[in-house]
mmCIF file of C-alpha atoms in Angstrom:
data_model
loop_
_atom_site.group_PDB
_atom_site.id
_atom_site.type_symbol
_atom_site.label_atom_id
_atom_site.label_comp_id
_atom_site.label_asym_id
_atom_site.label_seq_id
_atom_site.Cartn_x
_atom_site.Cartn_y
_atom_site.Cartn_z
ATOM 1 C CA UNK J 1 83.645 153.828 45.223
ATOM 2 C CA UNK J 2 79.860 153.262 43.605
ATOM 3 C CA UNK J 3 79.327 149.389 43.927
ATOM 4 C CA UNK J 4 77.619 147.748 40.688
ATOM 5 C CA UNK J 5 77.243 144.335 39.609
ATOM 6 C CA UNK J 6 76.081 143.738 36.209
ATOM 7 C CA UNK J 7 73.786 140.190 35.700
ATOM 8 C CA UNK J 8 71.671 138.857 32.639
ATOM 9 C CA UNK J 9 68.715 141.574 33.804
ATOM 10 C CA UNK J 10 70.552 144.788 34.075
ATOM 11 C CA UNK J 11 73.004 146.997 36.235
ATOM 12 C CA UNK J 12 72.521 147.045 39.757
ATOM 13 C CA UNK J 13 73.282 150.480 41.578
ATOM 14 C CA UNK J 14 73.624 151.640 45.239
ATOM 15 C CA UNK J 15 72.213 155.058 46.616
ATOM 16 C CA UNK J 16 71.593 156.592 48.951
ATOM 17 C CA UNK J 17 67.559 156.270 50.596
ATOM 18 C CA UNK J 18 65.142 159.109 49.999
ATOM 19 C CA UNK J 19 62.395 160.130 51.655
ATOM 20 C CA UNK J 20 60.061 159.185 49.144
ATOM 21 C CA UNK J 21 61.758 155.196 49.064
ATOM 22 C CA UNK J 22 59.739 154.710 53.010
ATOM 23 C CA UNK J 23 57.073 153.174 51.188
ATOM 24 C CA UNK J 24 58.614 150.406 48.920
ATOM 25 C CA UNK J 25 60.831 149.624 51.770
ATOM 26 C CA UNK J 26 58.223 149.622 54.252
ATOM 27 C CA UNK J 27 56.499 147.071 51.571
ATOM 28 C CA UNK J 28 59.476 144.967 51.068
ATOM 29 C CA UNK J 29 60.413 144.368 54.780
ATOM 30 C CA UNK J 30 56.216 143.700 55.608
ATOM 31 C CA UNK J 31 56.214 141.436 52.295
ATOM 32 C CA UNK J 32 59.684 139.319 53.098
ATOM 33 C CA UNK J 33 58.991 135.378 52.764
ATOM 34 C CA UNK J 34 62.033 135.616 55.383
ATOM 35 C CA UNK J 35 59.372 136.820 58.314
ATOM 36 C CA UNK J 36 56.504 134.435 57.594
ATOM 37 C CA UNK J 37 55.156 132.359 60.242
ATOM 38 C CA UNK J 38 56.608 132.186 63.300
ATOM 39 C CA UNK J 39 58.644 135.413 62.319
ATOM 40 C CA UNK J 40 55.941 137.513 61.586
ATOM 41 C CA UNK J 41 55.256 139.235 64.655
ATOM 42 C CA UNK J 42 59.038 140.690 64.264
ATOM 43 C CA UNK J 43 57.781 143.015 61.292
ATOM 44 C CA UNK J 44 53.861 143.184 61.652
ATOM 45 C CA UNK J 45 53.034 146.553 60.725
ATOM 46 C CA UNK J 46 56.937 147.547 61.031
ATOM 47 C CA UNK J 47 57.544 151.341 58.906
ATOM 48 C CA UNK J 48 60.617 152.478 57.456
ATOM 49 C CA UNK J 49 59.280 156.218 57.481
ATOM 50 C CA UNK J 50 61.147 159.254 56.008
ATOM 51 C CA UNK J 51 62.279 160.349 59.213
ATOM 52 C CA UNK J 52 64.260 157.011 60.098
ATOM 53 C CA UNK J 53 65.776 157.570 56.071
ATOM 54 C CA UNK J 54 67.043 161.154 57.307
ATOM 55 C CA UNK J 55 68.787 159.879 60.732
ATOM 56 C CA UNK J 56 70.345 157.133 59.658
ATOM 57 C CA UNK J 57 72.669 156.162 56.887
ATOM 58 C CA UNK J 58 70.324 154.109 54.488
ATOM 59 C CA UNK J 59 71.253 152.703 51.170
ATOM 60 C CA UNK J 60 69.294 151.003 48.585
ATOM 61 C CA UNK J 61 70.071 148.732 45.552
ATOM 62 C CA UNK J 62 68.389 149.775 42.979
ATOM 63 C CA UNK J 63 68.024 148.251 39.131
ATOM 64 C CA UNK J 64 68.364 149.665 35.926
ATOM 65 C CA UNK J 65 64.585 150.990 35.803
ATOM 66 C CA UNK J 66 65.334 151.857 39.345
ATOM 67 C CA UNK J 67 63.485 149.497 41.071
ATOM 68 C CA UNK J 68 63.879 148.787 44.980
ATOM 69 C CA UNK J 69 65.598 145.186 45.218
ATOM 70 C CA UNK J 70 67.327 145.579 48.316
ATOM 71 C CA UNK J 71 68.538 148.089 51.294
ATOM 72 C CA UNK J 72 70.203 148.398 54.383
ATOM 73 C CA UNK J 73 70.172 150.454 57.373
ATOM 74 C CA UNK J 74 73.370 151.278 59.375
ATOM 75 C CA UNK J 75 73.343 153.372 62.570
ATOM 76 C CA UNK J 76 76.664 154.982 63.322
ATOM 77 C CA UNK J 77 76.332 155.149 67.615
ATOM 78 C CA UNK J 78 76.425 152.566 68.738
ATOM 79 C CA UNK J 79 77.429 151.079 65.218
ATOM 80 C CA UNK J 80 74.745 148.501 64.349
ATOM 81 C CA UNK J 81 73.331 146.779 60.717
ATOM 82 C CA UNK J 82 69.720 147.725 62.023
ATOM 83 C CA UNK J 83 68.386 146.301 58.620
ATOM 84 C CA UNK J 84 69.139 144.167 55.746
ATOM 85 C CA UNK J 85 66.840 143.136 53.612
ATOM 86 C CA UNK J 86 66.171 141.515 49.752
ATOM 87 C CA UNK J 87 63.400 141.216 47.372
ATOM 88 C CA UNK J 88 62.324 137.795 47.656
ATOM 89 C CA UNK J 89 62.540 138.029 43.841
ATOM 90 C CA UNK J 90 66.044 139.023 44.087
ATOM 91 C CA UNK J 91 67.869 136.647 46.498
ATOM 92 C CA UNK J 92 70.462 134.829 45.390
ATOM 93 C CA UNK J 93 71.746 137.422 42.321
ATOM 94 C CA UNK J 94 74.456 139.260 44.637
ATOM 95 C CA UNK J 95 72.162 141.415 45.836
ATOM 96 C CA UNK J 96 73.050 140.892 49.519
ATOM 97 C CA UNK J 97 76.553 140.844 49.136
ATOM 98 C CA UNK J 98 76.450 144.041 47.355
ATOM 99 C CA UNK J 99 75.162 145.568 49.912
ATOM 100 C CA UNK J 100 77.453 144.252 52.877
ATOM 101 C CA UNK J 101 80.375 145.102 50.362
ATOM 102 C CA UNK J 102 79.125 148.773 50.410
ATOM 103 C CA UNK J 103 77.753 148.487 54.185
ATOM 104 C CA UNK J 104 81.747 147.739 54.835
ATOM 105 C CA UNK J 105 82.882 150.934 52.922
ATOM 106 C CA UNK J 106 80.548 153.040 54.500
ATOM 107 C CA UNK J 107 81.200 152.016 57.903
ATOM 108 C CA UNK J 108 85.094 152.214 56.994
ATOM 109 C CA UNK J 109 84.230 155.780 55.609
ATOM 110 C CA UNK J 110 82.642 156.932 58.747
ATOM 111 C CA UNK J 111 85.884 155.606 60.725
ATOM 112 C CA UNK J 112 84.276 152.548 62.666
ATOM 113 C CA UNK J 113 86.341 149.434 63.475
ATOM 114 C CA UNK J 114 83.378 147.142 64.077
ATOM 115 C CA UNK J 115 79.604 147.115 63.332
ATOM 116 C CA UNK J 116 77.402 144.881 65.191
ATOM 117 C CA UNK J 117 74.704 142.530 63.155
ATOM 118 C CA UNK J 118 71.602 141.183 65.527
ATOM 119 C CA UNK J 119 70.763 138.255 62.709
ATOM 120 C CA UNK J 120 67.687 136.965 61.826
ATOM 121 C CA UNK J 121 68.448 133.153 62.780
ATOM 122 C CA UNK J 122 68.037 131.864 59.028
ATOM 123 C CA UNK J 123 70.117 134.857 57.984
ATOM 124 C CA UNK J 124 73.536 133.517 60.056
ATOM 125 C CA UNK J 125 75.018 131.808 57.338
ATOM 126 C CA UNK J 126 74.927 134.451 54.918
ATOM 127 C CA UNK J 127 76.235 137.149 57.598
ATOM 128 C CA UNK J 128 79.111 134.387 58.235
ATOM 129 C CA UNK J 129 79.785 134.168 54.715
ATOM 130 C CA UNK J 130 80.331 138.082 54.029
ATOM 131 C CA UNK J 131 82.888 138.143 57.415
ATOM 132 C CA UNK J 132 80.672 138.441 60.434
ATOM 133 C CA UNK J 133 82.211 136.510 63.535
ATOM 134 C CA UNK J 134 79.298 135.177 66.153
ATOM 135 C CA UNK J 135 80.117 137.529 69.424
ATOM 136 C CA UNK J 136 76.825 135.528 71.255
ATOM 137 C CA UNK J 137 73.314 135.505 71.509
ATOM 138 C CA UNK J 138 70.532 137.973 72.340
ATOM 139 C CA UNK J 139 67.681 136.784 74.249
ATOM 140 C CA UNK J 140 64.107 136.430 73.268
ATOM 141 C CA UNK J 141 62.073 139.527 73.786
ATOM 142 C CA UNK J 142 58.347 138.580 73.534
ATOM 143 C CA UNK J 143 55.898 139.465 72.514
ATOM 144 C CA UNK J 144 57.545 141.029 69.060
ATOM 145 C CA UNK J 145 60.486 138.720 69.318
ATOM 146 C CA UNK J 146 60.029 135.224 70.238
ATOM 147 C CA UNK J 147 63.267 133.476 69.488
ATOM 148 C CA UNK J 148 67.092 134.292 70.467
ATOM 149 C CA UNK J 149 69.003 135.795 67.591
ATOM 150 C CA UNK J 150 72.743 135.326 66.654
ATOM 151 C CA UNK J 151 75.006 138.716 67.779
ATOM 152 C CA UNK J 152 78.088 138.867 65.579
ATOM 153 C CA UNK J 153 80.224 141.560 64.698
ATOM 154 C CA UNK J 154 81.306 142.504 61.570
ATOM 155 C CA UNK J 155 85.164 143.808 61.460
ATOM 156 C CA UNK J 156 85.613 146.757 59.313
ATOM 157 C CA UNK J 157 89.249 147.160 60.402
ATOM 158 C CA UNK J 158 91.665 150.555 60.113
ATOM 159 C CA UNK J 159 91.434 151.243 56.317
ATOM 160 C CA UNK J 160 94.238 149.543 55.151
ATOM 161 C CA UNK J 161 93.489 147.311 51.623
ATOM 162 C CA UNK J 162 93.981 143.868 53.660
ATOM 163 C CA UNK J 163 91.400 144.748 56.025
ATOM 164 C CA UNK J 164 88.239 143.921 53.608
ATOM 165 C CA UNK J 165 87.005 140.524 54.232
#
């Protein structure tokens, strides 16, 4: 399955990350409206760099002119969403839920029942609303983290077609 959504400005596309993407997404997690203020410790000078693309399975969103408007990051062992994020410019045109959609058919591809999301606290609602349950919370770690964060998991299931949230 190749996950598309077409809006008013184009076909949207999901591949696979390249080494040559580290830079836009290093520039789109540093640039997020998402980590301003007190959040912006949590990705000061963060790097997505071509070797994290190689050892883990990264997928971007790209448009027609094949421009970077989202990506995500899953890491099979221990499953984890290690990132999710948007172009500010994009939120709120199914970008996001493109991505879980295919971040769900990966994970089902690669034979895991659960994947566990560490949310950014305004992000909870929108993790909720693609299927994620709450499992807890994971403490503060200062100085790079200075709040808790919601744990949920997300179910992927056994691969039958009622499974798909």
């Amino acid at each position: 399955m190749r996950p598309r959504i077409t809006a008013r400005w184009g076909e949207v596309r999901i591949r696979r990350a390249v080494a040559r993407d580290a830079r836009r997404l290093t520039r789109l997690v540093n640039s997020s409206r998402a980590y301003e203020g007190p959040y912006a410790p949590m990705v000061a000078g963060y790097k997505v760099g071509p070797d994290y693309i190689e050892a883990h399975a990264v997928h971007v969103a790209v448009d027609e002119d094949g421009r970077i408007l989202g990506f995500y990051s899953l890491v099979l062992s221990p499953p984890e969403l290690d990132l999710m994020f948007v172009a500010d410019d994009a939120q709120g045109r199914g970008i996001g839920r493109l991505l879980a959609a295919h971040l769900h058919e990966e994970a089902r591809r690669a034979g895991l029942a659960d994947v566990r999301v560490v949310a950014h606290p305004p992000a909870e609602g929108f993790y909720r609303s693609v299927g994620a349950e709450r499992t807890g919370t994971v403490p503060a770690r200062p100085p790079a983290v200075m709040w808790d964060r919601p744990e949920m998991v997300l179910r992927i299931g056994d691969g039958r077609d009622g499974d798909r949230p």
